[in-house]
Tab-separated table of C-alpha atoms in Angstrom:
chain	number	residue	atom	x	y	z
O	1	MET	CA	73.432	49.363	153.153
O	2	PRO	CA	71.200	51.619	155.256
O	3	SER	CA	70.493	55.078	153.430
O	4	GLN	CA	72.665	58.410	153.941
O	5	SER	CA	70.110	60.765	155.390
O	6	GLU	CA	70.805	64.425	156.328
O	7	ASP	CA	69.043	67.710	157.300
O	8	VAL	CA	69.048	70.006	154.657
O	9	THR	CA	67.945	73.829	154.061
O	10	ILE	CA	66.611	74.808	150.981
O	11	ASP	CA	65.973	78.780	149.744
O	12	VAL	CA	62.555	80.095	148.590
O	13	PRO	CA	63.769	83.135	146.693
O	14	ASP	CA	61.069	83.400	144.521
O	15	ALA	CA	58.759	83.559	147.243
O	16	GLY	CA	60.282	86.265	149.448
O	17	GLU	CA	59.887	83.526	152.439
O	18	ALA	CA	62.577	82.698	154.485
O	19	PRO	CA	64.418	79.234	153.832
O	20	VAL	CA	62.693	75.789	154.569
O	21	SER	CA	64.045	72.744	156.204
O	22	GLY	CA	64.293	69.402	154.491
O	23	ARG	CA	65.113	66.065	154.855
O	24	TYR	CA	67.386	64.150	152.081
O	25	ALA	CA	67.933	60.552	152.160
O	26	ARG	CA	69.994	58.383	149.604
O	27	PRO	CA	70.526	54.488	149.549
O	28	PRO	CA	73.656	53.854	147.573
O	29	GLY	CA	72.795	53.190	144.107
O	30	ALA	CA	69.550	55.004	144.286
O	31	SER	CA	67.488	54.375	141.045
O	32	ALA	CA	65.282	57.300	141.611
O	33	THR	CA	64.378	60.500	143.684
O	34	VAL	CA	61.081	61.066	144.948
O	35	VAL	CA	60.570	64.620	146.860
O	36	VAL	CA	57.485	64.383	149.081
O	37	ALA	CA	55.259	67.487	150.407
O	38	HIS	CA	53.052	67.441	153.164
O	39	GLY	CA	49.292	67.970	153.560
O	40	ALA	CA	47.749	71.148	155.080
O	41	GLY	CA	47.780	69.745	158.535
O	42	ALA	CA	50.985	68.402	159.354
O	43	GLY	CA	54.700	69.043	158.332
O	44	MET	CA	57.144	67.384	156.514
O	45	ASP	CA	58.170	65.124	159.700
O	46	HIS	CA	54.590	63.454	160.255
O	47	PRO	CA	54.785	59.856	160.738
O	48	PHE	CA	52.595	58.787	157.637
O	49	LEU	CA	55.326	60.572	155.605
O	50	VAL	CA	58.116	59.280	157.216
O	51	GLY	CA	56.704	56.028	157.109
O	52	PHE	CA	56.460	56.458	153.121
O	53	THR	CA	59.581	57.545	152.544
O	54	ASP	CA	61.513	55.218	154.836
O	55	ALA	CA	60.033	52.277	152.985
O	56	LEU	CA	60.918	54.031	149.745
O	57	ASN	CA	64.562	54.501	151.057
O	58	ASP	CA	64.738	50.707	151.942
O	59	ALA	CA	63.704	49.509	148.182
O	60	GLY	CA	66.578	51.893	147.007
O	61	VAL	CA	64.959	55.167	146.267
O	62	ALA	CA	66.159	58.293	146.905
O	63	THR	CA	63.651	61.152	149.033
O	64	LEU	CA	63.441	64.338	150.034
O	65	ARG	CA	60.590	65.548	152.059
O	66	PHE	CA	60.559	69.246	152.929
O	67	ASN	CA	58.165	71.940	154.639
O	68	PHE	CA	56.023	74.634	152.893
O	69	PRO	CA	56.934	77.865	154.419
O	70	TYR	CA	53.793	78.607	156.321
O	71	SER	CA	54.567	75.161	158.454
O	72	GLU	CA	58.065	76.311	158.571
O	73	ALA	CA	57.127	79.377	160.054
O	74	GLY	CA	54.327	78.011	162.438
O	75	ARG	CA	51.485	79.227	160.797
O	76	LYS	CA	48.433	77.147	160.446
O	77	PHE	CA	46.748	78.772	156.884
O	78	PRO	CA	48.535	76.878	154.246
O	79	ASP	CA	50.683	79.137	151.873
O	80	ARG	CA	49.009	80.736	148.690
O	81	ALA	CA	49.464	78.800	145.317
O	82	PRO	CA	52.219	80.980	144.319
O	83	VAL	CA	54.399	80.383	147.443
O	84	ALA	CA	53.782	76.532	147.663
O	85	VAL	CA	54.697	76.597	143.795
O	86	ALA	CA	57.737	78.491	144.424
O	87	ALA	CA	58.702	76.050	147.254
O	88	TRP	CA	58.382	73.290	145.225
O	89	ARG	CA	60.220	74.483	142.513
O	90	ALA	CA	63.115	74.986	145.057
O	91	ALA	CA	62.937	71.781	146.283
O	92	MET	CA	62.599	69.874	143.095
O	93	ALA	CA	65.601	71.886	141.994
O	94	LEU	CA	67.918	70.768	145.132
O	95	ALA	CA	66.997	67.285	144.726
O	96	ALA	CA	67.717	67.290	141.024
O	97	ALA	CA	71.305	69.083	141.633
O	98	ARG	CA	72.035	65.626	143.538
O	99	ALA	CA	70.410	62.824	141.616
O	100	GLU	CA	73.496	61.590	139.640
O	101	GLY	CA	71.146	61.820	136.331
O	102	GLY	CA	68.680	60.082	137.758
O	103	PRO	CA	64.672	60.768	137.391
O	104	VAL	CA	63.073	63.059	140.057
O	105	TRP	CA	59.531	62.459	140.970
O	106	ALA	CA	56.996	64.884	142.633
O	107	ALA	CA	54.883	63.268	145.145
O	108	GLY	CA	52.693	64.890	147.975
O	109	LYS	CA	49.837	64.184	150.639
O	110	SER	CA	46.784	66.148	149.484
O	111	PHE	CA	47.726	69.765	149.797
O	112	GLY	CA	51.186	68.918	148.729
O	113	GLY	CA	50.354	66.629	145.734
O	114	ARG	CA	48.034	69.538	144.169
O	115	MET	CA	50.562	72.050	144.650
O	116	ALA	CA	53.184	69.795	142.799
O	117	SER	CA	50.437	69.620	140.100
O	118	MET	CA	50.291	72.841	139.903
O	119	ALA	CA	53.575	73.225	139.789
O	120	VAL	CA	54.009	70.823	136.830
O	121	ALA	CA	51.379	72.508	134.857
O	122	GLU	CA	53.406	75.700	134.977
O	123	GLY	CA	56.370	74.081	133.647
O	124	MET	CA	58.532	72.328	136.659
O	125	PRO	CA	60.418	69.492	135.666
O	126	ALA	CA	59.392	66.062	136.795
O	127	ALA	CA	59.418	62.566	135.955
O	128	GLY	CA	55.975	62.468	136.693
O	129	LEU	CA	53.562	62.956	140.106
O	130	VAL	CA	52.364	60.781	142.810
O	131	PHE	CA	49.318	61.766	144.506
O	132	LEU	CA	48.883	60.582	148.162
O	133	GLY	CA	45.208	61.441	148.434
O	134	TYR	CA	44.413	63.692	145.835
O	135	PRO	CA	41.934	66.572	147.111
O	136	LEU	CA	39.631	66.470	144.178
O	137	HIS	CA	37.165	68.393	145.792
O	138	ALA	CA	35.860	69.948	149.727
O	139	PRO	CA	33.944	66.946	151.369
O	140	GLY	CA	30.566	67.258	150.314
O	141	LYS	CA	31.713	69.426	147.322
O	142	PRO	CA	31.488	67.355	144.455
O	143	GLU	CA	30.402	70.137	141.958
O	144	LYS	CA	33.207	72.001	142.868
O	145	PRO	CA	36.439	70.069	141.229
O	146	ARG	CA	40.012	71.106	141.828
O	147	ASP	CA	41.200	69.271	138.196
O	148	ALA	CA	41.146	71.922	135.486
O	149	HIS	CA	45.149	71.852	135.515
O	150	LEU	CA	45.487	68.457	135.357
O	151	HIS	CA	44.186	67.854	131.819
O	152	GLY	CA	46.906	69.200	129.850
O	153	LEU	CA	49.639	67.264	131.982
O	154	LYS	CA	51.792	64.924	129.655
O	155	SER	CA	53.876	63.107	132.693
O	156	PRO	CA	52.760	59.773	134.486
O	157	LEU	CA	50.613	60.362	136.932
O	158	LEU	CA	49.612	57.864	140.049
O	159	PHE	CA	46.820	58.417	142.305
O	160	LEU	CA	46.425	56.645	145.375
O	161	GLN	CA	42.880	56.792	147.188
O	162	GLY	CA	41.509	55.527	150.067
O	163	THR	CA	37.726	54.384	148.834
O	164	ARG	CA	36.341	56.337	152.242
O	165	ASP	CA	38.082	59.528	151.444
O	166	PRO	CA	35.759	62.082	151.388
O	167	PHE	CA	37.766	64.347	149.322
O	168	ALA	CA	37.773	62.248	145.898
O	169	LEU	CA	35.195	59.483	146.492
O	170	PRO	CA	35.158	55.885	144.086
O	171	GLY	CA	33.342	56.961	140.574
O	172	GLU	CA	34.775	60.581	140.781
O	173	LEU	CA	38.619	60.326	140.184
O	174	GLU	CA	37.791	57.545	137.120
O	175	SER	CA	36.353	60.379	134.873
O	176	VAL	CA	39.259	62.787	135.631
O	177	ALA	CA	41.744	60.101	134.858
O	178	GLU	CA	40.131	59.407	131.751
O	179	ARG	CA	40.196	62.761	130.200
O	180	ILE	CA	43.777	63.210	131.491
O	181	GLY	CA	44.643	59.809	129.261
O	182	PRO	CA	46.192	56.484	129.626
O	183	HIS	CA	49.381	58.196	131.627
O	184	ALA	CA	47.088	58.726	134.689
O	185	ARG	CA	46.688	55.378	136.874
O	186	ILE	CA	44.163	55.240	139.956
O	187	GLU	CA	44.784	52.973	142.782
O	188	TRP	CA	42.229	52.614	145.731
O	189	THR	CA	42.841	51.332	149.214
O	190	GLU	CA	39.823	49.378	149.926
O	191	GLY	CA	38.118	51.363	153.260
O	192	GLY	CA	40.838	53.663	153.630
O	193	ASP	CA	40.266	57.108	154.732
O	194	HIS	CA	41.923	60.325	153.438
O	195	SER	CA	45.020	59.381	155.703
O	196	PHE	CA	44.513	56.095	154.064
O	197	HIS	CA	43.616	54.596	157.769
O	198	VAL	CA	41.455	51.481	157.335
O	199	ALA	CA	39.289	50.702	160.358
O	200	ARG	CA	40.306	48.099	162.557
O	201	SER	CA	43.672	47.237	160.614
O	202	GLY	CA	45.692	48.053	163.669
O	203	ARG	CA	48.097	50.339	161.495
O	204	GLY	CA	49.070	53.386	162.611
O	205	PRO	CA	50.415	56.606	160.471
O	206	ARG	CA	53.813	55.349	159.678
O	207	GLU	CA	52.655	51.968	158.953
O	208	ASN	CA	49.515	53.548	156.577
O	209	GLY	CA	52.497	55.539	154.878
O	210	ALA	CA	54.833	52.628	154.243
O	211	SER	CA	52.142	50.925	152.693
O	212	LEU	CA	51.698	53.211	149.612
O	213	ALA	CA	55.729	52.386	148.916
O	214	GLY	CA	54.797	49.131	147.087
O	215	PRO	CA	52.428	50.458	144.176
O	216	VAL	CA	54.843	53.488	143.937
O	217	LEU	CA	57.749	51.682	143.366
O	218	ARG	CA	55.872	49.662	140.605
O	219	PHE	CA	54.657	52.884	138.753
O	220	LEU	CA	58.458	54.207	139.010
O	221	ALA	CA	59.569	51.080	137.599
O	222	ASP	CA	57.138	50.848	134.927
O	223	HIS	CA	58.238	54.217	134.004
O	224	ALA	CA	61.968	54.014	134.425
O	225	PRO	CA	64.170	55.295	131.785
O	226	GLU	CA	65.711	53.079	129.472
O	227	ARG	CA	69.454	51.912	130.231
O	228	THR	CA	71.924	52.615	127.270
O	229	GLY	CA	75.391	51.230	127.120
């Protein structure tokens, strides 16, 4: 059976912003929910995120994509962290209310994932975090890492990263994951850039997003709550 999907409106009262848009999809008997935030340069309906969430839905996982307030309002510059964190809290609360007691994960592309991790560091409940290209540092500036808040996180963390991603090249994330602990995992896409595009692969953004569903599904299965009864 196809997923039941709908447009939703998410209030963000803590940020003093107007409500933001979301797209919620829930296949019958969903095993988990993954809430997904976009990166700094694209909204929730970018083909990369659509491909990613569609692939999760096809595998029996519910999803909620949502816009940050700046994207909803048509502004180019990303929200400051307190506003983005407030949007994350609101989106997770909506997803949790519909999750029927199942686990709710937070995932995000670049900026969206980093803001999710900051929200969790500040106490937002989440079964775990999935990073679709973590922006460890600005390109060419590895001396200014954005990882301090990650090291106290206790939830399962999955870093998906392309080997040609200038925001975190091979050899840079490993030490971060080691400091976090064994609950952090890295999986590399060989030849992938920050958008997981592999040269001469023939794949478009939608296919690139869908290609990440496999490792995410395996990670969710590895950390699925034990059934009782």
